[in-house]
Amino acid sequence: STLHSFLGAFLELALKSLLIICVLGYVGFEITGLAALLASAGFALGLALQGSLSNFAGGVIILIMRPFKIGDFIESSGNTGTVERIELFYTHLITPDNKAIMIPNGSLSNSTIINYSSKDTRRVDLVFGVGYEDDILHVKRVLSNIIDSCHLILKNPEPFINICEHGDSSVNIVVRAWVATSDYWSVYFDMNERVYKEFGKYGLNIPFPQMDVHVIKEQE
């Protein structure tokens, strides 16, 4: 499917050009002169369409190196989306909110590409803040129980829970859990909801930034 759209567009253009040349030869047009004319025109056209030729070469590189395939979720050049098709000059992405993005193959092949679908598993990184007055060991046990109750989280590699930062208003605890790539967002949102409910059930505080304001009244 990855090669289909690219080769289809390429073969259509090549065969139409060949058909025109054959028809001209059949009706008696001098093909030798036409070949020289086409060579000259091709040279001039190549200079005028350097960007397009770069995109075509980029498409060939993408098909050879295979950094992604149709259906993969990728990020590149500040754009994120699912690869819908790879054509002669552009790669088409569909964003999560159903927008269509066309990225030139030249820039795509020469930029950093993050492929979120190439591996079977991904790690979900979450950070939860608790109050300084809360028992950290108790917080870790609650988080461990939440992870154990989520059947989409893999047991191997083992989930990681520990303090990552002493914030201005909270002690921040990082949770790192491995899941199947297709379950990433399901686990991400589900864990946030579960932690919110369980922390409230066990009386754990989810602090928010606070500021003390002192008003000084000057005497007349």
Short mmCIF file of C-alpha atoms in Angstrom, two decimals:
data_model
loop_
_atom_site.label_atom_id
_atom_site.label_comp_id
_atom_site.label_asym_id
_atom_site.label_seq_id
_atom_site.Cartn_x
_atom_site.Cartn_y
_atom_site.Cartn_z
CA SER A 1 0.00 0.00 0.00
CA THR A 2 2.94 2.37 0.64
CA LEU A 3 4.32 1.85 -2.89
CA HIS A 4 0.95 1.80 -4.59
CA SER A 5 0.12 5.52 -4.62
CA PHE A 6 3.69 6.60 -5.44
CA LEU A 7 4.27 4.12 -8.27
CA GLY A 8 0.75 4.65 -9.60
CA ALA A 9 1.32 8.38 -10.07
CA PHE A 10 4.80 7.82 -11.52
CA LEU A 11 3.70 5.16 -14.01
CA GLU A 12 0.69 7.20 -15.11
CA LEU A 13 2.95 10.15 -16.01
CA ALA A 14 5.57 7.95 -17.70
CA LEU A 15 3.06 5.94 -19.75
CA LYS A 16 1.18 9.02 -20.93
CA SER A 17 4.46 10.57 -22.10
CA LEU A 18 5.40 7.34 -23.89
CA LEU A 19 1.98 7.17 -25.54
CA ILE A 20 2.32 10.70 -26.91
CA ILE A 21 5.76 9.89 -28.37
CA CYS A 22 4.44 6.67 -29.97
CA VAL A 23 1.45 8.46 -31.52
CA LEU A 24 3.69 11.19 -32.92
CA GLY A 25 5.99 8.56 -34.46
CA TYR A 26 3.01 6.71 -35.91
CA VAL A 27 1.69 9.80 -37.71
CA GLY A 28 5.11 10.47 -39.24
CA PHE A 29 6.62 12.99 -36.85
CA GLU A 30 10.44 12.84 -36.71
CA ILE A 31 11.20 11.19 -33.37
CA THR A 32 14.95 11.99 -33.49
CA GLY A 33 14.28 15.71 -33.60
CA LEU A 34 11.65 15.31 -30.91
CA ALA A 35 14.12 13.50 -28.66
CA ALA A 36 16.61 16.38 -28.94
CA LEU A 37 13.82 18.85 -28.30
CA LEU A 38 12.65 16.91 -25.26
CA ALA A 39 16.20 16.72 -23.92
CA SER A 40 16.58 20.49 -24.19
CA ALA A 41 13.15 21.09 -22.71
CA GLY A 42 13.87 18.61 -19.94
CA PHE A 43 17.08 20.43 -19.02
CA ALA A 44 15.32 23.79 -18.89
CA LEU A 45 12.40 22.30 -17.00
CA GLY A 46 14.77 20.67 -14.54
CA LEU A 47 16.34 24.03 -13.72
CA ALA A 48 12.93 25.62 -13.30
CA LEU A 49 11.56 22.81 -11.15
CA GLN A 50 14.48 22.11 -8.85
CA GLY A 51 12.17 22.10 -5.84
CA SER A 52 9.78 19.61 -7.45
CA LEU A 53 12.66 17.34 -8.50
CA SER A 54 13.97 17.52 -4.94
CA ASN A 55 10.55 16.42 -3.72
CA PHE A 56 10.52 13.56 -6.23
CA ALA A 57 13.98 12.43 -5.09
CA GLY A 58 12.78 12.74 -1.49
CA GLY A 59 9.85 10.46 -2.26
CA VAL A 60 12.22 7.85 -3.72
CA ILE A 61 14.41 8.08 -0.60
CA ILE A 62 11.38 7.63 1.65
CA LEU A 63 10.31 4.52 -0.25
CA ILE A 64 13.82 3.05 -0.11
CA MET A 65 14.66 3.89 3.53
CA ARG A 66 11.11 3.22 4.78
CA PRO A 67 11.16 5.52 7.86
CA PHE A 68 7.38 5.13 7.89
CA LYS A 69 4.57 3.47 5.96
CA ILE A 70 0.93 4.22 5.25
CA GLY A 71 -1.07 4.08 8.47
CA ASP A 72 1.82 5.12 10.75
CA PHE A 73 1.41 8.04 13.14
CA ILE A 74 4.39 10.37 12.68
CA GLU A 75 5.68 13.81 13.61
CA SER A 76 7.94 15.90 11.37
CA SER A 77 8.55 19.57 10.58
CA GLY A 78 6.14 20.59 13.31
CA ASN A 79 3.31 18.47 11.87
CA THR A 80 1.72 15.41 13.44
CA GLY A 81 -0.66 12.95 11.84
CA THR A 82 -1.37 9.56 10.30
CA VAL A 83 0.21 8.87 6.90
CA GLU A 84 -2.64 8.59 4.38
CA ARG A 85 -0.64 8.27 1.16
CA ILE A 86 2.79 8.96 -0.36
CA GLU A 87 2.69 10.55 -3.82
CA LEU A 88 5.32 11.78 -6.30
CA PHE A 89 5.98 15.11 -4.62
CA TYR A 90 4.02 15.18 -1.38
CA THR A 91 3.20 12.97 1.59
CA HIS A 92 -0.36 13.36 2.89
CA LEU A 93 -1.09 13.27 6.62
CA ILE A 94 -4.40 13.25 8.48
CA THR A 95 -4.28 14.94 11.89
CA PRO A 96 -6.18 13.58 14.91
CA ASP A 97 -8.80 16.31 14.39
CA ASN A 98 -9.19 15.24 10.72
CA LYS A 99 -7.20 17.96 8.98
CA ALA A 100 -5.28 17.12 5.79
CA ILE A 101 -1.61 18.13 5.66
CA MET A 102 0.61 17.93 2.56
CA ILE A 103 4.34 17.83 3.36
CA PRO A 104 6.89 18.13 0.51
CA ASN A 105 8.87 14.89 0.25
CA GLY A 106 12.12 16.84 -0.09
CA SER A 107 11.81 18.56 3.27
CA LEU A 108 10.37 15.42 4.86
CA SER A 109 13.29 13.24 3.79
CA ASN A 110 15.79 15.81 5.12
CA SER A 111 14.17 16.48 8.48
CA THR A 112 13.81 14.60 11.75
CA ILE A 113 10.95 12.09 11.68
CA ILE A 114 9.38 10.68 14.86
CA ASN A 115 7.45 7.50 14.14
CA TYR A 116 5.11 6.67 17.02
CA SER A 117 3.85 3.47 15.36
CA SER A 118 7.12 1.71 14.49
CA LYS A 119 7.39 -0.12 17.84
CA ASP A 120 4.87 -2.44 19.45
CA THR A 121 5.11 -0.82 22.90
CA ARG A 122 5.39 2.70 24.29
CA ARG A 123 6.00 4.19 27.73
CA VAL A 124 3.38 6.40 29.35
CA ASP A 125 4.98 9.12 31.52
CA LEU A 126 2.72 10.79 34.08
CA VAL A 127 3.51 13.24 36.87
CA PHE A 128 1.20 13.69 39.89
CA GLY A 129 1.60 16.31 42.58
CA VAL A 130 0.78 15.67 46.25
CA GLY A 131 0.98 17.89 49.31
CA TYR A 132 4.11 18.08 51.43
CA GLU A 133 2.06 16.90 54.40
CA ASP A 134 1.04 13.63 52.69
CA ASP A 135 2.71 10.29 53.46
CA ILE A 136 4.82 9.53 50.39
CA LEU A 137 4.89 5.78 51.04
CA HIS A 138 1.11 5.77 51.22
CA VAL A 139 0.93 7.74 47.95
CA LYS A 140 3.20 5.18 46.26
CA ARG A 141 1.02 2.30 47.48
CA VAL A 142 -2.12 3.98 46.14
CA LEU A 143 -0.46 4.58 42.76
CA SER A 144 0.80 0.99 42.67
CA ASN A 145 -2.73 -0.31 43.33
CA ILE A 146 -4.11 1.91 40.54
CA ILE A 147 -1.51 0.54 38.11
CA ASP A 148 -2.28 -3.07 39.12
CA SER A 149 -5.97 -2.51 38.49
CA CYS A 150 -5.35 -1.28 34.93
CA HIS A 151 -5.17 -4.43 32.77
CA LEU A 152 -3.76 -2.53 29.77
CA ILE A 153 -0.50 -1.74 31.58
CA LEU A 154 2.21 -4.32 30.93
CA LYS A 155 3.88 -6.13 33.83
CA ASN A 156 7.19 -6.33 32.00
CA PRO A 157 8.98 -3.93 31.97
CA GLU A 158 7.91 -3.22 35.54
CA PRO A 159 6.20 0.14 36.16
CA PHE A 160 8.29 2.80 37.89
CA ILE A 161 7.05 5.12 40.68
CA ASN A 162 9.24 7.67 42.49
CA ILE A 163 9.68 11.32 43.46
CA CYS A 164 10.93 13.43 40.57
CA GLU A 165 10.74 16.98 41.92
CA HIS A 166 10.19 19.10 45.01
CA GLY A 167 7.93 21.75 43.53
CA ASP A 168 6.90 25.13 44.91
CA SER A 169 3.51 23.84 46.04
CA SER A 170 3.77 20.05 45.76
CA VAL A 171 5.93 16.96 45.80
CA ASN A 172 5.81 15.64 42.24
CA ILE A 173 5.81 11.89 41.69
CA VAL A 174 6.53 10.37 38.29
CA VAL A 175 4.78 7.22 37.06
CA ARG A 176 6.26 5.39 34.07
CA ALA A 177 4.35 2.43 32.69
CA TRP A 178 4.72 0.42 29.47
CA VAL A 179 1.71 -0.29 27.27
CA ALA A 180 0.92 -1.52 23.77
CA THR A 181 1.28 1.34 21.30
CA SER A 182 -2.42 1.15 20.37
CA ASP A 183 -3.39 1.54 24.07
CA TYR A 184 -1.23 4.61 24.79
CA TRP A 185 -3.93 7.28 24.91
CA SER A 186 -6.49 5.00 26.56
CA VAL A 187 -4.08 4.39 29.46
CA TYR A 188 -2.99 8.03 29.58
CA PHE A 189 -6.49 9.41 30.10
CA ASP A 190 -7.68 6.49 32.22
CA MET A 191 -4.77 6.86 34.67
CA ASN A 192 -5.43 10.58 35.11
CA GLU A 193 -9.08 9.91 35.92
CA ARG A 194 -8.32 7.02 38.27
CA VAL A 195 -5.71 9.00 40.20
CA TYR A 196 -8.09 11.92 40.64
CA LYS A 197 -10.80 9.64 42.06
CA GLU A 198 -8.50 7.48 44.24
CA PHE A 199 -6.58 10.40 45.73
CA GLY A 200 -9.85 11.95 46.85
CA LYS A 201 -11.04 8.62 48.25
CA TYR A 202 -7.90 8.17 50.37
CA GLY A 203 -7.78 11.80 51.49
CA LEU A 204 -4.67 12.67 49.49
CA ASN A 205 -4.27 16.28 48.44
CA ILE A 206 -3.72 17.44 44.87
CA PRO A 207 -2.29 20.90 45.57
CA PHE A 208 -2.51 23.92 43.35
CA PRO A 209 -0.25 26.99 43.23
CA GLN A 210 -1.01 29.49 45.98
CA MET A 211 0.21 33.00 46.65
CA ASP A 212 0.08 34.99 49.87
CA VAL A 213 -0.57 38.70 49.27
CA HIS A 214 0.35 41.18 52.00
CA VAL A 215 -1.32 44.60 51.75
CA ILE A 216 0.66 47.43 53.32
CA LYS A 217 -1.40 50.50 54.14
CA GLU A 218 0.66 53.66 54.25
CA GLN A 219 -0.18 56.23 56.89
CA GLU A 220 -1.35 59.64 55.75
#
